[in-house]
Every structure is written in C-alpha cells, then in structure tokens.
N, CA and C atoms as an extended XYZ file, in Angstrom:
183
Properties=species:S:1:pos:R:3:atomname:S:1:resname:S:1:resid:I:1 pbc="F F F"
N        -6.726       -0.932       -9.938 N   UNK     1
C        -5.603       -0.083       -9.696 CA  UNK     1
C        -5.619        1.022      -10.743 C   UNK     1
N        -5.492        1.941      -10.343 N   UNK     2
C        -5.461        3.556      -11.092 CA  UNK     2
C        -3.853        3.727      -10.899 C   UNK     2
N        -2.905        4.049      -12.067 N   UNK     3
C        -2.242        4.870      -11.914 CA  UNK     3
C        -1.897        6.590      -12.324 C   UNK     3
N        -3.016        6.520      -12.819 N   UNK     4
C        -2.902        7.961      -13.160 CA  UNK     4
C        -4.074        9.137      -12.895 C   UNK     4
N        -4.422        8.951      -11.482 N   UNK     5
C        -5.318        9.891      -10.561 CA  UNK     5
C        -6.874        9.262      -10.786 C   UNK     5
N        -6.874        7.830      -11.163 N   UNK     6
C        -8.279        7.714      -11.407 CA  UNK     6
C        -8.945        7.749      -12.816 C   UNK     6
N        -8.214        8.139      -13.929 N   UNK     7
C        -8.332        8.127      -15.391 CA  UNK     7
C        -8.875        7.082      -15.980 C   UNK     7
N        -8.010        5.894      -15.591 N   UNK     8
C        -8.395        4.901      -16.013 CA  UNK     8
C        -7.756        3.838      -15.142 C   UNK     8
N        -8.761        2.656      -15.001 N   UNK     9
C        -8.374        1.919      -13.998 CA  UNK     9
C        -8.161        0.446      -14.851 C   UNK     9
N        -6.853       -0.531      -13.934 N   UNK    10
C        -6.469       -1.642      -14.681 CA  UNK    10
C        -6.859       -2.817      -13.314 C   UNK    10
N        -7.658       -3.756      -13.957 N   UNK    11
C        -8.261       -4.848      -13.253 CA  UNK    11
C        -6.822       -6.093      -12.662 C   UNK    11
N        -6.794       -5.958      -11.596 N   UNK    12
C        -5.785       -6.811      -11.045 CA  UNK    12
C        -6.761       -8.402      -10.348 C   UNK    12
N        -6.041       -9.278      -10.574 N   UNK    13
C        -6.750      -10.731      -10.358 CA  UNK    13
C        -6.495      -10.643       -8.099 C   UNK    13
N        -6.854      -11.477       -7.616 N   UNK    14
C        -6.745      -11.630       -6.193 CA  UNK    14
C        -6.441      -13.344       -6.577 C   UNK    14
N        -5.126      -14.071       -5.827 N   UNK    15
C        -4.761      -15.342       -6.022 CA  UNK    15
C        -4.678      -15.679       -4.152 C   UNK    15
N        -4.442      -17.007       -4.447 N   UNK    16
C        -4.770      -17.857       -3.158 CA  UNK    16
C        -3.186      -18.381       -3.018 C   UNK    16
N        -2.533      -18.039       -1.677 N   UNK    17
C        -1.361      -19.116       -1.816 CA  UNK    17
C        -2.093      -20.356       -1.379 C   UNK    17
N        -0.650      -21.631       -0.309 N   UNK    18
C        -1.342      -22.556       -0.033 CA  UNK    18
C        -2.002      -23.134        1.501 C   UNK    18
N        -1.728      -21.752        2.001 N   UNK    19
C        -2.477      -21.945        3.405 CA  UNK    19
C        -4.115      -20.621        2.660 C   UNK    19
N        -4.371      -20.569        1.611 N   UNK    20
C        -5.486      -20.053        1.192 CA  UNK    20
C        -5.934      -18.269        1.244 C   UNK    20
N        -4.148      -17.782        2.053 N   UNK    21
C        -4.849      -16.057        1.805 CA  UNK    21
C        -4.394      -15.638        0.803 C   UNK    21
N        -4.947      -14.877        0.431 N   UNK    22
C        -5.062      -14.169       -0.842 CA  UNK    22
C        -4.099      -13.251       -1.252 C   UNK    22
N        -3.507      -12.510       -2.039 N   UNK    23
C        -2.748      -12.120       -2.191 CA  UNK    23
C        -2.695      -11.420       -3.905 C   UNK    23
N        -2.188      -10.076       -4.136 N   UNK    24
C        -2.388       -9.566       -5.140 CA  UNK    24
C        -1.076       -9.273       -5.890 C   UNK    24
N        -0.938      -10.060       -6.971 N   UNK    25
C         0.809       -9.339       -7.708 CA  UNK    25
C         0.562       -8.181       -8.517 C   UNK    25
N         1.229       -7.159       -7.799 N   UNK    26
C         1.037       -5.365       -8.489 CA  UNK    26
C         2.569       -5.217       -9.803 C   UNK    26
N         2.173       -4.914      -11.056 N   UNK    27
C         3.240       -4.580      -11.628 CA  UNK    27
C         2.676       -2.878      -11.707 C   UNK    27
N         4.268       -2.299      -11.266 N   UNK    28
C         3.605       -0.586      -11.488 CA  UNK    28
C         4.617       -0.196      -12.575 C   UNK    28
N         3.976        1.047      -13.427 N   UNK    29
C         4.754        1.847      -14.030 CA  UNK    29
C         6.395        2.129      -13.750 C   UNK    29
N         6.695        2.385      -14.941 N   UNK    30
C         8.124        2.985      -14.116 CA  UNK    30
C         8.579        4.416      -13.688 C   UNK    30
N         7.625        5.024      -14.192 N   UNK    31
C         7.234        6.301      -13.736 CA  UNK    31
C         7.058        6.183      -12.141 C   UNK    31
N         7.335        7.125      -11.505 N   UNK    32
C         7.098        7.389      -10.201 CA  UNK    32
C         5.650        7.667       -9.663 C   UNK    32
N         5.131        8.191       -9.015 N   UNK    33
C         3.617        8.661       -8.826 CA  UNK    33
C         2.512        8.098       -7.917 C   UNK    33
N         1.111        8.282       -8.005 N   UNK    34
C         0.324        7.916       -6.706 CA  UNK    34
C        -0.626        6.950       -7.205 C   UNK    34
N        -0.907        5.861       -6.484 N   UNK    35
C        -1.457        4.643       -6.728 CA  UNK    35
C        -2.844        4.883       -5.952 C   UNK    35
N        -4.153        4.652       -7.014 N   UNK    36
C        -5.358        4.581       -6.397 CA  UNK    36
C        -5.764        2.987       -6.532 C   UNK    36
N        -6.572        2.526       -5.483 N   UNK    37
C        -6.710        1.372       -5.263 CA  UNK    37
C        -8.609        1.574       -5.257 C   UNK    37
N        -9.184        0.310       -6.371 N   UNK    38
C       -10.670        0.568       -5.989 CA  UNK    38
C       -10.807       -1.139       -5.477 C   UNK    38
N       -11.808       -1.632       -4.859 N   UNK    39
C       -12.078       -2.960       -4.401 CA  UNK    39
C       -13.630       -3.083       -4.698 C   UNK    39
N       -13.778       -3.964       -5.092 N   UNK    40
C       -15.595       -4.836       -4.752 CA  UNK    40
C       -15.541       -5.915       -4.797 C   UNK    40
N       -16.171       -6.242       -3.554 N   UNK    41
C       -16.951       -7.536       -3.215 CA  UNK    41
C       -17.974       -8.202       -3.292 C   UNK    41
N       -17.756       -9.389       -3.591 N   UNK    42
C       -19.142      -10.017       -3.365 CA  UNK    42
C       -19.353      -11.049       -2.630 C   UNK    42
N       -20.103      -11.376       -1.799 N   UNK    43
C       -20.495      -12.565       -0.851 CA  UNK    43
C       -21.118      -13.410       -1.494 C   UNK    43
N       -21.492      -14.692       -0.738 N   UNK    44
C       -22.154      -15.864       -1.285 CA  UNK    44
C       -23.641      -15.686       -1.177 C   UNK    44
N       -23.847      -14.386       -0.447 N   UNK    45
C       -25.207      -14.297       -0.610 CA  UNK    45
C       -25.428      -13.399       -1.411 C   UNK    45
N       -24.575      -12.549       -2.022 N   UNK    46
C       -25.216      -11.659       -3.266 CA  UNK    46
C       -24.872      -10.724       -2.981 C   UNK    46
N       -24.263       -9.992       -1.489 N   UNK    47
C       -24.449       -9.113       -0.802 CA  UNK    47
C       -22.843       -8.607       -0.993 C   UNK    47
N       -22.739       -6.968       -1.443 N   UNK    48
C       -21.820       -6.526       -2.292 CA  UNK    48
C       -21.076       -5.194       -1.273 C   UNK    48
N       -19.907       -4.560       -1.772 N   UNK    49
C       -19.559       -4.312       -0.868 CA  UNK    49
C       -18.185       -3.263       -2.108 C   UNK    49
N       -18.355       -1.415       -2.312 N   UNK    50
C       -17.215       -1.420       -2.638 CA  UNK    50
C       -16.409       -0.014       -2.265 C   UNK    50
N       -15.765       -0.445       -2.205 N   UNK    51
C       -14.618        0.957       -1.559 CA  UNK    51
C       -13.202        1.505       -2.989 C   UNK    51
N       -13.015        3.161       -2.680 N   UNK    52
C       -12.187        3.783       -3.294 CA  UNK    52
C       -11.030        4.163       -2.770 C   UNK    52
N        -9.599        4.096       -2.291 N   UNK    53
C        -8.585        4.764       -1.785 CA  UNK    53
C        -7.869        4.987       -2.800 C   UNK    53
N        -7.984        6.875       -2.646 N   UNK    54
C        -7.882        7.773       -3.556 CA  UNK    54
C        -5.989        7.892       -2.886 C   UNK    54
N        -5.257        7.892       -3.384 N   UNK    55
C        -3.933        7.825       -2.915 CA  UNK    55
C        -3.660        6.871       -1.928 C   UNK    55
N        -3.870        5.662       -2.435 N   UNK    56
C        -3.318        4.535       -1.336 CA  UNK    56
C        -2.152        4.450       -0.600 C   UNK    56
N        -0.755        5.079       -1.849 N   UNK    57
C        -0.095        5.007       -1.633 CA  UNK    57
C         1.311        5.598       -2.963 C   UNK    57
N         2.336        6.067       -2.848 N   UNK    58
C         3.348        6.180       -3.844 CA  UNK    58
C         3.880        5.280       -3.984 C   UNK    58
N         4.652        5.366       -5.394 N   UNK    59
C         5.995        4.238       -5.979 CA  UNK    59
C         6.743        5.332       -6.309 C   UNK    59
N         8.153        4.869       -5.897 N   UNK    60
C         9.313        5.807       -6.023 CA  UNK    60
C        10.634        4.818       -7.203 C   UNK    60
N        11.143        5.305       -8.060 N   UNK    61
C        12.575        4.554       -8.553 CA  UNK    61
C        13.347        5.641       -8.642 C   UNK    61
C-alpha cells in the first residue's frame, strides 16, 4: 500500500478467516488522499505474478 503517490510503499500481511478467505486489515492515514495498491504472487510452483493499481481508490474524513 502506497499512500503517498507511490513514494514509498508499506507491506500489509493477507490473513485467513475461518471458512479460509483471505482478507486484508488496511489502517490509513488521517489525512485524506489516493491509495495505490501493489500485489505479488506466488504459486506452489514458483510461478509469480505482479500487478500495480495506481489510484485504487480515495479515503475521505
């Protein structure tokens, strides 16, 4: 997660409830502004996978 256009990015964990989907707890700034989201994957075979959404989305207070 980027909050500040991609500057610098903060590593968020991915947790399991108990039917097993996954699920991410976001704490954001209290500043207002645009949330970049980066992802990578990896499979059990090695085989990798990663994407950038450059304005995923805003937070408003």
């Amino acid at each position: 997660m980027s909050y500040d256009g991609g500057r610098t990015w903060k590593t968020v964990a991915a947790h399991r409830d108990h039917a097993g989907k996954r699920y991410l707890t976001l704490t954001h700034p209290k500043k207002p502004g645009t949330v970049f989201v980066r992802a990578s994957l990896t499979d059990t075979d090695g085989n990798t996978s990663a994407e950038t959404i450059r304005t995923a989305y805003r937070t408003v207070r």
